[in-house]
Amino acid sequence: MSSSTLDLTVLHIAAARLGEELTPAAEQAFRRYAQLLLEWNQRINLTGLNEWSEIQRRFLVESLGLLPWVDQACVQSPACRVIDVGTGAGIPGIPLKILRPNLSLTLLDATAKKVRFLELVVRELALLATTPIHERAETLAHDPTHRGQYDVVTARALAHLAVALELTIPFLRVDGLALFPKGPEIEPELRESQRALEILGGEIEAVEPMPLADLVGTIGTIVVVRAVRPAPPQYPRRPGLPAKRPLR
Ligand code: SAH
């Protein structure tokens, strides 16, 4: 499919509703990204979504819904640092970067072929200050150039919230925000994450309906967690353990 045949109407409506301007450069970047995603997904399994309309709604529009929180966390940081943990094919990191080119973005994933795809996306879209890293969060979060360094961490479809918290909170500076796009039924997961929050030094800042649900096509929730003190140095535990024995 050529990128000019991709219909961006839904993305335009979403942007307008959020008061965002979709510049020609952003539109071009979204088209190229979508084209690469569709092309590469036929060769290597990047994501379960194969339909352009689905990608546009579930990936691009849903990512846009996080922008107000990114902006809030970045208000004090002109060179705002964002890490997308378990980014897969770049969701939500790449759409956020397209709309906020000033972000300094780390794209972290444990699967090598996905990181190779992201390296291609960074080149093809000429994204500045965007670094794909092939590593596990359990390991990178102990690297002093990443631990406690980020204003924002995002994680979509990574794990149960209790697990995702252990894999993300240690990346945040105190007062930084973790953003988790989740499904509609969030209450049990929140209850099961109380202990993880206490241990890791996070506090729930907001639990709110995902904006633009009618455009996304499903009802979702954004869980926002604020880091209120540095995470204890032993977290995250060694690779595999957070998922195997969640802090619940
Ligand atoms: N965020 C993307 C991908 C979700 S799938 C989206 O919303 O579409 C989850 C991704 O997390 C996979 O690509 C997997 O490789 C990665 N992942 C799982 N555990 C991880 C870990 N401990 N560290 C880094 N990446 C991890």
XYZ file of N, CA and C and ligand atoms in Angstrom:
770
model
N 0.845 -1.193 0.000
C 0.000 0.000 0.000
C 0.883 1.248 0.000
N 0.577 2.193 -0.857
C 1.398 3.414 -0.826
C 0.889 4.316 0.281
N 1.811 5.090 0.857
C 1.428 5.844 2.046
C 0.386 6.904 1.728
N 0.314 7.342 0.460
C -0.648 8.396 0.142
C -2.077 7.871 0.164
N -2.248 6.534 0.118
C -3.612 5.997 0.155
C -4.107 5.785 1.581
N -3.245 5.996 2.561
C -3.689 5.837 3.938
C -4.599 7.003 4.329
N -5.791 6.682 4.772
C -6.756 7.712 5.135
C -6.535 8.127 6.592
N -6.161 9.388 6.772
C -5.835 9.867 8.126
C -6.986 10.634 8.780
N -8.194 10.464 8.253
C -9.322 11.255 8.748
C -9.505 11.116 10.255
N -9.443 9.876 10.746
C -9.706 9.649 12.173
C -8.646 10.343 13.029
N -7.409 10.281 12.567
C -6.319 10.937 13.298
C -6.516 12.455 13.314
N -6.958 12.994 12.190
C -7.225 14.434 12.127
C -8.328 14.837 13.097
N -9.378 14.035 13.136
C -10.493 14.355 14.048
C -10.002 14.299 15.493
N -9.217 13.258 15.803
C -8.693 13.108 17.160
C -7.831 14.307 17.546
N -6.957 14.702 16.662
C -6.066 15.831 16.945
C -6.876 17.104 17.166
N -7.847 17.334 16.303
C -8.669 18.543 16.431
C -9.394 18.552 17.769
N -9.917 17.387 18.172
C -10.657 17.335 19.443
C -9.758 17.610 20.631
N -8.466 17.301 20.488
C -7.528 17.565 21.588
C -6.902 18.956 21.466
N -7.302 19.687 20.444
C -6.724 21.009 20.223
C -5.300 20.935 19.704
N -4.970 19.824 19.067
C -3.618 19.640 18.523
C -3.605 19.997 17.052
N -2.516 20.599 16.623
C -2.369 20.859 15.204
C -1.576 19.704 14.597
N -2.119 19.102 13.549
C -1.378 18.056 12.852
C -0.638 18.729 11.698
N 0.616 19.070 11.924
C 1.381 19.783 10.899
C 1.621 18.858 9.705
N 1.925 19.417 8.543
C 2.254 18.570 7.387
C 3.414 17.625 7.704
N 4.385 18.100 8.477
C 5.523 17.232 8.827
C 5.057 16.059 9.693
N 4.183 16.317 10.647
C 3.667 15.249 11.513
C 2.840 14.260 10.688
N 2.019 14.795 9.816
C 1.191 13.928 8.985
C 2.061 13.008 8.127
N 3.089 13.582 7.552
C 4.021 12.809 6.729
C 4.696 11.713 7.564
N 5.087 12.060 8.782
C 5.750 11.092 9.659
C 4.792 9.955 10.037
N 3.550 10.291 10.339
C 2.563 9.248 10.657
C 2.361 8.308 9.469
N 2.287 8.879 8.275
C 2.104 8.056 7.074
C 3.272 7.087 6.875
N 4.479 7.621 7.030
C 5.668 6.788 6.797
C 5.751 5.692 7.870
N 5.470 6.077 9.101
C 5.500 5.106 10.203
C 4.485 3.986 9.954
N 3.274 4.378 9.590
C 2.225 3.386 9.354
C 2.604 2.471 8.197
N 3.188 3.054 7.173
C 3.589 2.276 6.003
C 4.654 1.241 6.382
N 5.648 1.671 7.150
C 6.703 0.748 7.591
C 6.129 -0.360 8.466
N 5.213 0.028 9.341
C 4.592 -0.928 10.260
C 3.832 -2.005 9.485
N 3.039 -1.571 8.518
C 2.236 -2.518 7.742
C 3.144 -3.427 6.907
N 4.185 -2.825 6.333
C 5.114 -3.564 5.484
C 5.878 -4.622 6.292
N 6.445 -4.190 7.400
C 7.289 -5.082 8.193
C 6.487 -6.119 8.957
N 5.255 -5.793 9.252
C 4.437 -6.739 9.996
C 4.127 -7.975 9.159
N 4.250 -7.855 7.840
C 4.019 -9.029 6.990
C 5.212 -9.969 7.022
N 6.392 -9.407 7.336
C 7.608 -10.218 7.332
C 7.952 -10.727 8.723
N 7.936 -9.825 9.691
C 8.205 -10.253 11.061
C 7.005 -9.841 11.899
N 6.674 -10.643 12.869
C 5.489 -10.358 13.661
C 5.784 -9.244 14.669
N 5.363 -8.036 14.300
C 5.614 -6.885 15.177
C 4.445 -6.647 16.112
N 3.259 -6.809 15.578
C 2.049 -6.537 16.332
C 0.911 -7.365 15.749
N -0.081 -7.628 16.576
C -1.235 -8.395 16.113
C -2.107 -7.603 15.145
N -1.945 -6.293 15.121
C -2.829 -5.479 14.278
C -2.288 -5.383 12.855
N -3.110 -5.702 11.895
C -2.697 -5.668 10.496
C -3.468 -4.678 9.650
N -4.596 -4.250 10.167
C -5.466 -3.361 9.402
C -5.128 -1.913 9.689
N -5.067 -1.131 8.648
C -4.741 0.280 8.822
C -5.728 0.973 9.769
N -7.020 0.692 9.600
C -8.007 1.390 10.442
C -7.793 1.051 11.916
N -7.430 -0.214 12.174
C -7.166 -0.636 13.558
C -5.919 0.034 14.104
N -4.883 0.089 13.293
C -3.637 0.719 13.735
C -3.873 2.194 14.026
N -4.613 2.830 13.134
C -4.882 4.247 13.318
C -5.631 4.497 14.627
N -6.636 3.665 14.910
C -7.446 3.903 16.110
C -6.744 3.458 17.387
N -6.295 2.196 17.381
C -5.789 1.629 18.636
C -4.383 2.131 18.980
N -3.575 2.383 17.964
C -2.195 2.796 18.229
C -2.045 4.309 18.230
N -2.461 4.930 17.142
C -2.163 6.351 16.990
C -3.104 7.206 17.828
N -4.413 6.995 17.661
C -5.367 7.830 18.406
C -5.224 7.587 19.908
N -5.081 6.314 20.297
C -4.955 6.030 21.729
C -3.711 6.707 22.313
N -2.620 6.711 21.569
C -1.394 7.355 22.054
C -1.595 8.856 22.247
N -2.363 9.466 21.349
C -2.635 10.898 21.457
C -3.290 11.250 22.793
N -4.072 10.332 23.302
C -4.771 10.568 24.564
C -3.821 10.782 25.740
N -2.561 10.368 25.582
C -1.588 10.531 26.681
C -0.934 11.916 26.688
N -1.103 12.667 25.587
C -0.376 13.935 25.445
C -0.564 14.918 26.605
N -1.798 15.107 27.089
C -1.950 16.085 28.188
C -1.095 15.721 29.405
N -0.937 14.435 29.664
C -0.122 14.021 30.820
C 1.359 14.190 30.545
N 1.760 13.910 29.317
C 3.166 14.129 28.949
C 3.485 15.618 29.107
N 2.591 16.453 28.620
C 2.821 17.902 28.710
C 2.926 18.347 30.167
N 2.064 17.788 30.996
C 2.101 18.183 32.408
C 3.440 17.794 33.049
N 3.898 16.583 32.763
C 5.146 16.110 33.379
C 6.346 16.873 32.822
N 6.214 17.430 31.624
C 7.348 18.063 30.954
C 7.415 19.565 31.168
N 6.426 20.105 31.840
C 6.328 21.553 32.001
C 7.613 22.164 32.560
N 8.215 21.486 33.523
C 9.417 22.013 34.169
C 10.702 21.589 33.456
N 10.585 20.690 32.467
C 11.782 20.137 31.826
C 11.788 20.442 30.343
N 12.501 21.458 29.923
C 12.525 21.806 28.502
C 12.996 20.633 27.632
N 14.037 19.913 28.083
C 14.472 18.728 27.342
C 13.931 17.506 28.070
N 12.644 17.308 27.911
C 11.946 16.295 28.702
C 12.371 14.883 28.278
N 12.690 14.061 29.261
C 13.133 12.691 28.942
C 11.996 11.697 29.155
N 11.746 10.907 28.122
C 10.660 9.927 28.156
C 11.235 8.559 27.814
N 10.842 7.534 28.563
C 11.217 6.167 28.181
C 9.939 5.345 28.009
N 9.848 4.632 26.885
C 8.704 3.763 26.602
C 9.176 2.325 26.824
N 8.699 1.714 27.895
C 9.184 0.395 28.307
C 8.298 -0.697 27.684
N 8.930 -1.647 26.984
C 8.157 -2.669 26.261
C 7.420 -2.010 25.108
N 8.152 -1.206 24.364
C 7.553 -0.362 23.318
C 7.074 -1.166 22.109
N 7.584 -2.395 21.920
C 7.149 -3.218 20.780
C 7.493 -2.520 19.477
N 6.473 -2.238 18.675
C 6.687 -1.550 17.403
C 6.744 -0.035 17.578
N 6.808 0.431 18.846
C 6.970 1.866 19.088
C 5.746 2.564 19.655
N 4.913 1.798 20.351
C 3.655 2.348 20.874
C 3.676 2.400 22.397
N 3.413 3.564 22.982
C 3.014 4.838 22.381
C 4.172 5.789 22.052
N 5.414 5.372 22.220
C 6.542 6.298 22.104
C 6.625 7.064 20.788
N 6.526 6.357 19.670
C 6.714 7.028 18.370
C 5.624 8.090 18.096
N 4.340 7.753 18.263
C 3.328 8.800 18.051
C 3.532 10.015 18.960
N 3.948 9.790 20.202
C 4.193 10.925 21.099
C 5.335 11.787 20.569
N 6.377 11.141 20.089
C 7.538 11.863 19.559
C 7.177 12.657 18.293
N 6.316 12.075 17.458
C 5.918 12.777 16.235
C 5.204 14.087 16.589
N 4.401 14.036 17.636
C 3.650 15.243 18.004
C 4.406 16.171 18.944
N 5.434 15.638 19.616
C 6.245 16.484 20.512
C 7.722 16.253 20.159
N 8.165 16.848 19.054
C 9.521 16.558 18.548
C 10.633 16.907 19.531
N 10.337 17.741 20.528
C 11.392 18.114 21.472
C 11.686 17.058 22.523
N 10.833 16.052 22.624
C 11.076 15.022 23.638
C 12.382 14.294 23.342
N 13.082 13.936 24.412
C 14.212 13.038 24.285
C 13.690 11.648 24.644
N 13.690 10.748 23.665
C 12.929 9.500 23.801
C 13.813 8.258 23.772
N 13.633 7.395 24.774
C 14.260 6.075 24.768
C 13.179 5.037 24.519
N 13.427 4.154 23.539
C 12.470 3.093 23.204
C 13.082 1.769 23.633
N 12.530 1.159 24.655
C 13.135 -0.042 25.231
C 12.300 -1.278 24.934
N 12.957 -2.306 24.386
C 12.260 -3.580 24.215
C 13.247 -4.740 24.315
N 12.754 -5.857 24.833
C 13.599 -7.025 25.050
C 13.709 -7.903 23.815
N 12.961 -7.576 22.755
C 12.966 -8.409 21.545
C 13.792 -7.737 20.446
N 14.854 -8.424 20.003
C 15.828 -7.822 19.091
C 15.197 -7.356 17.777
N 14.320 -8.172 17.188
C 13.801 -7.801 15.865
C 12.933 -6.541 15.950
N 12.286 -6.343 17.072
C 11.475 -5.129 17.225
C 12.375 -3.904 17.331
N 13.497 -4.062 18.009
C 14.426 -2.945 18.157
C 15.069 -2.622 16.806
N 15.325 -3.649 15.998
C 15.858 -3.387 14.659
C 14.850 -2.601 13.819
N 13.589 -2.964 13.943
C 12.539 -2.209 13.246
C 12.529 -0.749 13.719
N 12.652 -0.554 15.022
C 12.626 0.814 15.569
C 13.816 1.631 15.076
N 14.959 0.981 14.921
C 16.138 1.693 14.396
C 15.857 2.187 12.974
N 15.174 1.346 12.209
C 14.798 1.739 10.851
C 13.824 2.923 10.881
N 12.842 2.860 11.772
C 11.856 3.942 11.883
C 12.559 5.257 12.236
N 13.492 5.192 13.171
C 14.213 6.402 13.591
C 14.961 7.011 12.402
N 15.583 6.147 11.594
C 16.305 6.625 10.403
C 15.348 7.202 9.354
N 14.325 6.430 9.037
C 13.417 6.820 7.950
C 12.627 8.085 8.282
N 12.262 8.245 9.554
C 11.503 9.432 9.952
C 12.437 10.558 10.377
N 13.741 10.283 10.349
C 14.757 11.257 10.774
C 14.428 11.831 12.150
N 14.078 10.938 13.075
C 13.735 11.387 14.435
C 15.012 11.716 15.193
N 15.067 12.899 15.773
C 16.223 13.303 16.560
C 16.017 12.883 18.016
N 17.116 12.724 18.739
C 17.050 12.415 20.177
C 16.105 11.253 20.460
N 16.204 10.199 19.656
C 15.366 9.007 19.842
C 16.266 7.784 19.793
N 16.300 7.035 20.887
C 17.268 5.951 21.025
C 16.582 4.617 21.316
N 16.548 3.713 20.338
C 16.039 2.369 20.623
C 17.099 1.574 21.385
N 16.681 0.832 22.389
C 17.616 0.011 23.166
C 17.062 -1.403 23.302
N 17.920 -2.380 22.961
C 17.549 -3.778 23.113
C 18.059 -4.269 24.465
N 17.174 -4.354 25.422
C 17.572 -4.761 26.776
C 16.297 -5.087 27.552
N 16.461 -5.746 28.657
C 15.313 -5.938 29.546
C 15.251 -4.784 30.532
N 14.037 -4.416 30.889
C 13.860 -3.320 31.846
C 14.549 -3.644 33.169
N 14.514 -4.925 33.566
C 15.117 -5.326 34.845
C 16.607 -4.966 34.885
N 17.240 -4.997 33.719
C 18.671 -4.711 33.629
C 18.925 -3.213 33.444
N 18.254 -2.614 32.467
C 18.523 -1.208 32.155
C 18.193 -0.288 33.336
N 17.209 -0.677 34.123
C 16.791 0.187 35.236
C 17.858 0.272 36.326
N 18.900 -0.584 36.254
C 19.998 -0.488 37.223
C 21.202 0.264 36.653
N 21.080 0.689 35.402
C 22.158 1.452 34.763
C 22.013 2.921 35.200
N 23.058 3.482 35.828
C 22.922 4.834 36.381
C 22.614 5.915 35.342
N 22.879 5.648 34.053
C 22.517 6.667 33.064
C 21.020 6.631 32.740
N 20.325 5.632 33.261
C 18.880 5.544 33.028
C 18.070 5.561 34.327
N 18.635 5.017 35.383
C 17.864 4.923 36.631
C 17.598 6.314 37.223
N 16.334 6.570 37.548
C 15.975 7.842 38.173
C 16.163 9.047 37.278
N 16.242 8.839 35.962
C 16.608 9.917 35.046
C 15.439 10.475 34.232
N 14.294 9.843 34.273
C 13.242 10.209 33.324
C 12.113 11.018 33.964
N 11.578 11.944 33.158
C 10.410 12.720 33.578
C 9.128 11.915 33.393
N 9.132 11.079 32.361
C 7.938 10.304 32.020
C 8.346 8.893 31.625
N 7.599 7.905 32.107
C 7.729 6.556 31.556
C 6.341 6.120 31.094
N 6.306 5.501 29.912
C 5.049 4.966 29.407
C 5.203 3.455 29.265
N 4.114 2.737 29.403
C 4.132 1.289 29.142
C 2.719 0.866 28.775
N 2.584 0.408 27.528
C 1.287 -0.052 27.052
C 1.359 -1.562 26.804
N 0.389 -2.290 27.352
C 0.285 -3.738 27.125
C 1.563 -4.469 27.509
N 2.207 -4.022 28.577
C 3.455 -4.645 29.017
C 3.180 -5.798 29.970
N 2.356 -5.557 30.976
C 2.127 -6.564 32.008
C 1.026 -6.076 32.952
N 0.629 -6.956 33.859
C -0.233 -6.565 34.977
C 0.388 -5.333 35.634
N -0.448 -4.432 36.136
C 0.065 -3.170 36.672
C 1.128 -3.383 37.758
N 0.933 -4.388 38.620
C 1.906 -4.622 39.697
C 3.286 -4.948 39.114
N 3.298 -5.672 38.001
C 4.558 -6.030 37.330
C 5.107 -4.816 36.580
N 4.227 -4.144 35.857
C 4.643 -2.973 35.071
C 5.247 -1.900 35.976
N 4.705 -1.760 37.182
C 5.247 -0.754 38.108
C 6.701 -1.056 38.449
N 6.985 -2.317 38.729
C 8.369 -2.672 39.084
C 9.312 -2.432 37.907
N 8.805 -2.619 36.678
C 9.642 -2.462 35.482
C 9.780 -1.006 35.034
N 8.995 -0.112 35.617
C 9.001 1.277 35.116
C 9.389 2.333 36.160
N 8.826 2.231 37.371
C 9.019 3.296 38.375
C 10.503 3.595 38.640
N 11.389 2.598 38.692
C 12.795 2.917 38.974
C 13.457 3.837 37.928
N 12.863 3.977 36.749
C 13.406 4.886 35.739
C 13.100 6.353 36.042
N 12.122 6.599 36.902
C 11.637 7.975 37.103
C 12.461 8.755 38.109
N 12.632 10.039 37.830
C 13.108 10.955 38.858
C 11.957 11.146 39.848
N 12.266 11.600 41.056
C 11.196 11.886 42.007
C 10.314 12.971 41.407
N 9.016 12.735 41.463
C 7.991 13.612 40.888
C 7.686 13.326 39.423
N 8.446 12.413 38.802
C 8.134 12.025 37.422
C 6.845 11.206 37.374
N 6.285 11.070 36.168
C 5.003 10.382 36.009
C 5.129 9.121 35.158
N 4.456 8.057 35.606
C 4.330 6.834 34.808
C 2.914 6.792 34.243
N 2.813 6.549 32.940
C 1.512 6.540 32.259
C 1.228 5.147 31.704
N 0.112 4.578 32.147
C -0.264 3.228 31.709
C -1.638 3.252 31.047
N -1.684 3.122 29.712
C -2.986 2.930 29.070
C -3.475 1.516 29.382
N -4.685 1.426 29.906
C -5.219 0.121 30.337
C -6.626 -0.057 29.787
N -7.195 -1.229 30.028
C -8.552 -1.516 29.572
C -9.600 -0.922 30.498
N -10.848 -1.314 30.308
C -11.931 -0.699 31.079
C -12.025 -1.185 32.534
N -11.678 -2.451 32.774
C -11.856 -3.036 34.112
C -10.568 -2.911 34.904
N -10.388 -1.805 35.607
C -9.088 -1.538 36.188
C -9.064 -1.732 37.713
N -10.255 -1.760 38.321
C -10.304 -1.781 39.791
C -9.557 -2.957 40.425
N -9.781 -4.204 39.967
C -9.051 -5.320 40.591
C -7.537 -5.149 40.459
N -7.095 -4.717 39.282
C -5.663 -4.536 39.049
C -5.089 -3.461 39.975
N -5.868 -2.416 40.190
C -5.406 -1.346 41.096
C -5.268 -1.878 42.517
N -6.264 -2.647 42.939
C -6.198 -3.215 44.299
C -4.974 -4.105 44.447
N -4.736 -4.914 43.406
C -3.609 -5.858 43.467
C -2.255 -5.166 43.326
N -2.265 -3.865 43.079
C -1.005 -3.144 42.878
C -0.636 -2.258 44.065
N -1.448 -2.278 45.111
C -1.193 -1.408 46.273
C 0.177 -1.663 46.884
N 0.495 -2.947 47.019
C 1.758 -3.286 47.664
C 2.946 -2.840 46.809
N 2.831 -3.057 45.500
C 3.906 -2.633 44.590
C 4.115 -1.121 44.684
N 3.017 -0.372 44.753
C 3.125 1.089 44.861
C 3.878 1.482 46.127
N 3.505 0.851 47.241
C 4.153 1.184 48.519
C 5.639 0.859 48.476
N 5.957 -0.324 48.000
C 7.358 -0.754 47.973
C 8.188 0.146 47.063
N 7.631 0.487 45.882
C 8.426 1.188 44.867
C 8.430 2.704 45.045
N 7.538 3.200 45.906
C 7.498 4.651 46.123
C 6.678 5.385 45.084
N 5.567 4.759 44.663
C 4.661 5.410 43.712
C 3.332 5.730 44.358
N 2.686 6.780 43.862
C 1.328 7.102 44.312
C 0.445 7.316 43.104
N -0.793 6.808 43.208
C -1.724 7.025 42.100
C -2.039 8.514 42.007
N -1.790 9.074 40.839
C -2.055 10.497 40.607
C -3.445 10.672 39.994
N -3.803 9.750 39.114
C -5.108 9.829 38.460
C -5.458 8.482 37.841
N -6.748 8.207 37.819
C -7.270 7.063 37.056
C -8.426 7.647 36.283
N -8.282 7.761 34.982
C -9.318 8.472 34.240
C -9.635 7.777 32.931
N -10.850 7.994 32.445
C -11.214 7.359 31.179
C -10.295 7.845 30.070
N -9.914 6.928 29.219
C -9.113 7.286 28.047
C -9.919 8.261 27.189
N -9.310 9.392 26.808
C -10.047 10.294 25.924
C -10.295 9.635 24.558
N -11.252 10.151 23.823
C -11.478 9.754 22.426
C -11.905 8.299 22.270
N -12.567 7.746 23.314
C -12.944 6.326 23.264
C -13.776 6.010 22.021
N -14.623 6.948 21.615
C -15.462 6.680 20.435
C -14.611 6.510 19.183
N -13.501 7.244 19.121
C -12.620 7.114 17.960
C -11.720 5.885 18.068
N -11.246 5.623 19.292
C -10.385 4.453 19.499
C -11.194 3.179 19.216
N -12.474 3.216 19.584
C -13.332 2.067 19.339
C -13.460 1.150 20.534
N -12.698 1.409 21.593
C -12.868 0.646 22.828
C -12.748 1.613 23.998
N -13.346 1.214 25.114
C -13.244 2.025 26.318
C -11.954 1.661 27.025
N -11.229 2.662 27.460
C -9.970 2.397 28.154
C -9.803 3.326 29.342
N -8.754 3.069 30.094
C -8.446 3.863 31.281
C -6.975 4.252 31.219
N -6.664 5.468 31.648
C -5.264 5.844 31.823
C -4.970 5.826 33.315
N -3.985 5.057 33.702
C -3.535 5.073 35.096
C -2.258 5.897 35.140
N -2.268 6.924 35.997
C -1.112 7.815 36.136
C -0.534 7.645 37.533
N 0.745 7.333 37.598
C 1.412 7.112 38.890
C 2.556 8.112 39.021
N 2.642 8.745 40.182
C 3.736 9.682 40.438
C 4.786 9.018 41.325
N 6.046 9.184 40.970
C 7.128 8.689 41.831
C 7.313 9.702 42.961
N 7.119 9.274 44.193
C 7.207 10.232 45.299
C 8.515 10.118 46.079
N 9.238 9.023 45.872
C 10.592 8.907 46.438
C 11.371 7.935 45.567
N 12.697 7.931 45.658
C 13.461 7.020 44.795
C 13.101 5.564 45.100
N 13.027 4.740 44.082
C 12.727 3.315 44.275
C 13.897 2.663 45.031
N 13.613 1.741 45.944
C 14.698 1.049 46.653
C 15.624 0.358 45.654
N 16.924 0.346 45.936
C 17.921 -0.100 44.936
C 17.759 -1.554 44.492
N 17.104 -2.383 45.275
C 16.986 -3.802 44.864
C 15.913 -4.034 43.799
N 15.176 -2.974 43.410
C 14.137 -3.120 42.385
C 14.530 -2.385 41.125
N 14.174 -2.948 39.945
C 13.503 -4.231 39.746
C 14.422 -5.405 40.102
N 13.788 -6.508 40.505
C 14.558 -7.719 40.804
C 15.108 -8.315 39.499
N 15.807 -9.416 39.615
C 16.517 -9.936 38.434
C 15.540 -10.349 37.312
N 16.047 -10.391 36.060
C 15.182 -10.632 34.899
C 14.235 -11.818 35.093
N 12.985 -11.585 34.824
C 11.971 -12.633 34.913
C 11.235 -12.646 36.228
N 11.902 -12.235 37.286
C 11.288 -12.339 38.613
C 10.067 -11.422 38.820
N 10.108 -10.182 38.317
C 8.925 -9.333 38.507
C 7.645 -9.989 37.980
N 7.728 -10.651 36.813
C 6.535 -11.293 36.252
C 6.214 -12.599 36.970
N 7.271 -13.295 37.392
C 7.068 -14.601 38.003
C 6.513 -14.465 39.426
N 7.047 -13.512 40.152
C 6.570 -13.291 41.529
C 6.211 -11.823 41.731
N 5.061 -11.403 41.171
C 4.673 -9.978 41.234
C 4.593 -9.480 42.679
N 4.878 -8.211 42.872
C 4.774 -7.571 44.188
C 3.305 -7.344 44.497
N 2.603 -8.376 44.910
C 1.168 -8.222 45.177
C 0.824 -8.573 46.601
N 3.775 -1.318 23.792
C 3.551 -2.083 22.585
C 3.969 -3.551 22.721
C 3.238 -4.362 23.743
S 3.723 -6.050 23.740
C 2.092 -1.972 22.186
O 1.304 -1.433 22.937
O 1.726 -2.437 21.106
C 4.891 -6.083 25.099
C 6.310 -5.794 24.676
O 7.094 -5.708 25.856
C 6.942 -6.888 23.821
O 7.455 -6.281 22.645
C 8.050 -7.477 24.681
O 9.203 -7.804 23.919
C 8.332 -6.337 25.655
N 8.786 -6.757 26.989
C 8.212 -7.684 27.794
N 8.886 -7.777 28.965
C 9.911 -6.884 28.897
C 10.966 -6.520 29.789
N 11.093 -7.111 30.984
N 11.846 -5.569 29.406
C 11.719 -4.982 28.173
N 10.737 -5.290 27.295
C 9.860 -6.232 27.644
